[in-house]
Amino acid sequence: MIEVPGYLTQAVLTDNGLSHEELICLEELSELQKELTKQLRNKGNMHDLVEEMADVYICLKTIQAGMFISDREINEAIVEKTDRYLRRQKAGDTK
């Protein structure tokens, strides 16, 4: 499991606020998209990709904390999505 320290998410929320962090998260997602595109074109750098993934994890955990969403809620959503995918896979519809 990937852990983002609670003190970090709280410090970010205290310093920047939730609305600002939501904007930052959109920017970080865009940067990750750019790195993934580079990977697909064989022009990427694994270190840069990992760095962008880490930025996105931090942002997501910060927004999760700021919106008081529990890990349990996230895990339940993951299970639901996984079950849906497996049902679709079994039916031959995974696109």
CSV table of C-alpha atoms in Angstrom, one decimal:
chain,number,residue,atom,x,y,z
A,1,MET,CA,0.0,0.0,0.0
A,2,ILE,CA,1.2,3.5,-0.8
A,3,GLU,CA,1.2,5.8,2.2
A,4,VAL,CA,1.1,9.6,2.1
A,5,PRO,CA,1.8,11.0,5.6
A,6,GLY,CA,-1.3,12.6,7.1
A,7,TYR,CA,0.9,15.5,8.4
A,8,LEU,CA,1.7,16.3,4.7
A,9,THR,CA,-1.9,16.4,3.5
A,10,GLN,CA,-2.9,18.5,6.5
A,11,ALA,CA,0.0,20.9,6.0
A,12,VAL,CA,-0.9,21.3,2.3
A,13,LEU,CA,-4.6,21.9,3.1
A,14,THR,CA,-3.7,24.4,5.9
A,15,ASP,CA,-1.2,26.3,3.6
A,16,ASN,CA,-3.2,26.2,0.4
A,17,GLY,CA,-6.8,25.3,1.1
A,18,LEU,CA,-8.9,22.6,-0.7
A,19,SER,CA,-10.0,24.7,-3.7
A,20,HIS,CA,-6.4,25.5,-4.5
A,21,GLU,CA,-5.3,21.9,-4.1
A,22,GLU,CA,-8.1,20.8,-6.5
A,23,LEU,CA,-6.5,23.0,-9.1
A,24,ILE,CA,-3.1,21.7,-8.4
A,25,CYS,CA,-4.4,18.2,-8.7
A,26,LEU,CA,-5.7,19.0,-12.2
A,27,GLU,CA,-2.3,20.3,-13.2
A,28,GLU,CA,-0.5,17.2,-11.8
A,29,LEU,CA,-2.9,14.9,-13.7
A,30,SER,CA,-2.1,16.8,-16.8
A,31,GLU,CA,1.6,16.4,-16.2
A,32,LEU,CA,1.1,12.7,-15.6
A,33,GLN,CA,-0.8,12.5,-18.9
A,34,LYS,CA,2.1,14.2,-20.7
A,35,GLU,CA,4.6,11.7,-19.2
A,36,LEU,CA,2.4,8.7,-20.2
A,37,THR,CA,2.2,10.1,-23.7
A,38,LYS,CA,6.0,10.3,-23.8
A,39,GLN,CA,6.1,6.6,-22.7
A,40,LEU,CA,3.8,5.6,-25.5
A,41,ARG,CA,6.1,7.4,-28.0
A,42,ASN,CA,9.2,5.7,-26.4
A,43,LYS,CA,10.5,9.1,-25.5
A,44,GLY,CA,9.7,8.8,-21.8
A,45,ASN,CA,11.9,8.6,-18.7
A,46,MET,CA,10.9,6.2,-16.0
A,47,HIS,CA,12.1,8.5,-13.2
A,48,ASP,CA,9.9,11.4,-14.5
A,49,LEU,CA,6.9,9.1,-14.8
A,50,VAL,CA,7.3,7.9,-11.2
A,51,GLU,CA,7.7,11.5,-10.0
A,52,GLU,CA,4.5,12.5,-11.7
A,53,MET,CA,2.7,9.5,-10.3
A,54,ALA,CA,3.9,10.4,-6.8
A,55,ASP,CA,2.6,14.0,-7.3
A,56,VAL,CA,-0.8,12.6,-8.3
A,57,TYR,CA,-1.0,10.2,-5.3
A,58,ILE,CA,-0.2,13.1,-2.9
A,59,CYS,CA,-2.9,15.3,-4.5
A,60,LEU,CA,-5.5,12.6,-4.4
A,61,LYS,CA,-4.8,11.8,-0.8
A,62,THR,CA,-4.9,15.5,0.1
A,63,ILE,CA,-8.2,16.0,-1.6
A,64,GLN,CA,-9.5,12.8,0.1
A,65,ALA,CA,-8.5,14.2,3.5
A,66,GLY,CA,-9.9,17.6,2.6
A,67,MET,CA,-13.3,16.1,1.7
A,68,PHE,CA,-13.3,13.7,4.7
A,69,ILE,CA,-13.5,10.6,2.5
A,70,SER,CA,-12.4,7.5,4.3
A,71,ASP,CA,-10.1,4.8,3.0
A,72,ARG,CA,-13.0,2.5,3.5
A,73,GLU,CA,-15.1,4.5,1.1
A,74,ILE,CA,-12.3,4.4,-1.5
A,75,ASN,CA,-11.8,0.7,-1.0
A,76,GLU,CA,-15.5,0.0,-1.4
A,77,ALA,CA,-15.5,2.0,-4.7
A,78,ILE,CA,-12.5,0.0,-5.9
A,79,VAL,CA,-14.2,-3.3,-5.1
A,80,GLU,CA,-17.3,-2.1,-6.9
A,81,LYS,CA,-15.3,-1.1,-10.0
A,82,THR,CA,-13.4,-4.3,-9.9
A,83,ASP,CA,-16.5,-6.4,-9.7
A,84,ARG,CA,-18.1,-4.5,-12.6
A,85,TYR,CA,-15.0,-5.0,-14.7
A,86,LEU,CA,-14.9,-8.7,-13.9
A,87,ARG,CA,-18.6,-9.1,-14.9
A,88,ARG,CA,-18.0,-7.2,-18.1
A,89,GLN,CA,-14.9,-9.4,-18.8
A,90,LYS,CA,-16.9,-12.5,-18.2
A,91,ALA,CA,-19.5,-11.2,-20.7
A,92,GLY,CA,-16.8,-10.4,-23.2
A,93,ASP,CA,-17.3,-6.7,-23.0
A,94,THR,CA,-14.1,-5.1,-21.6
A,95,LYS,CA,-13.7,-2.2,-24.0
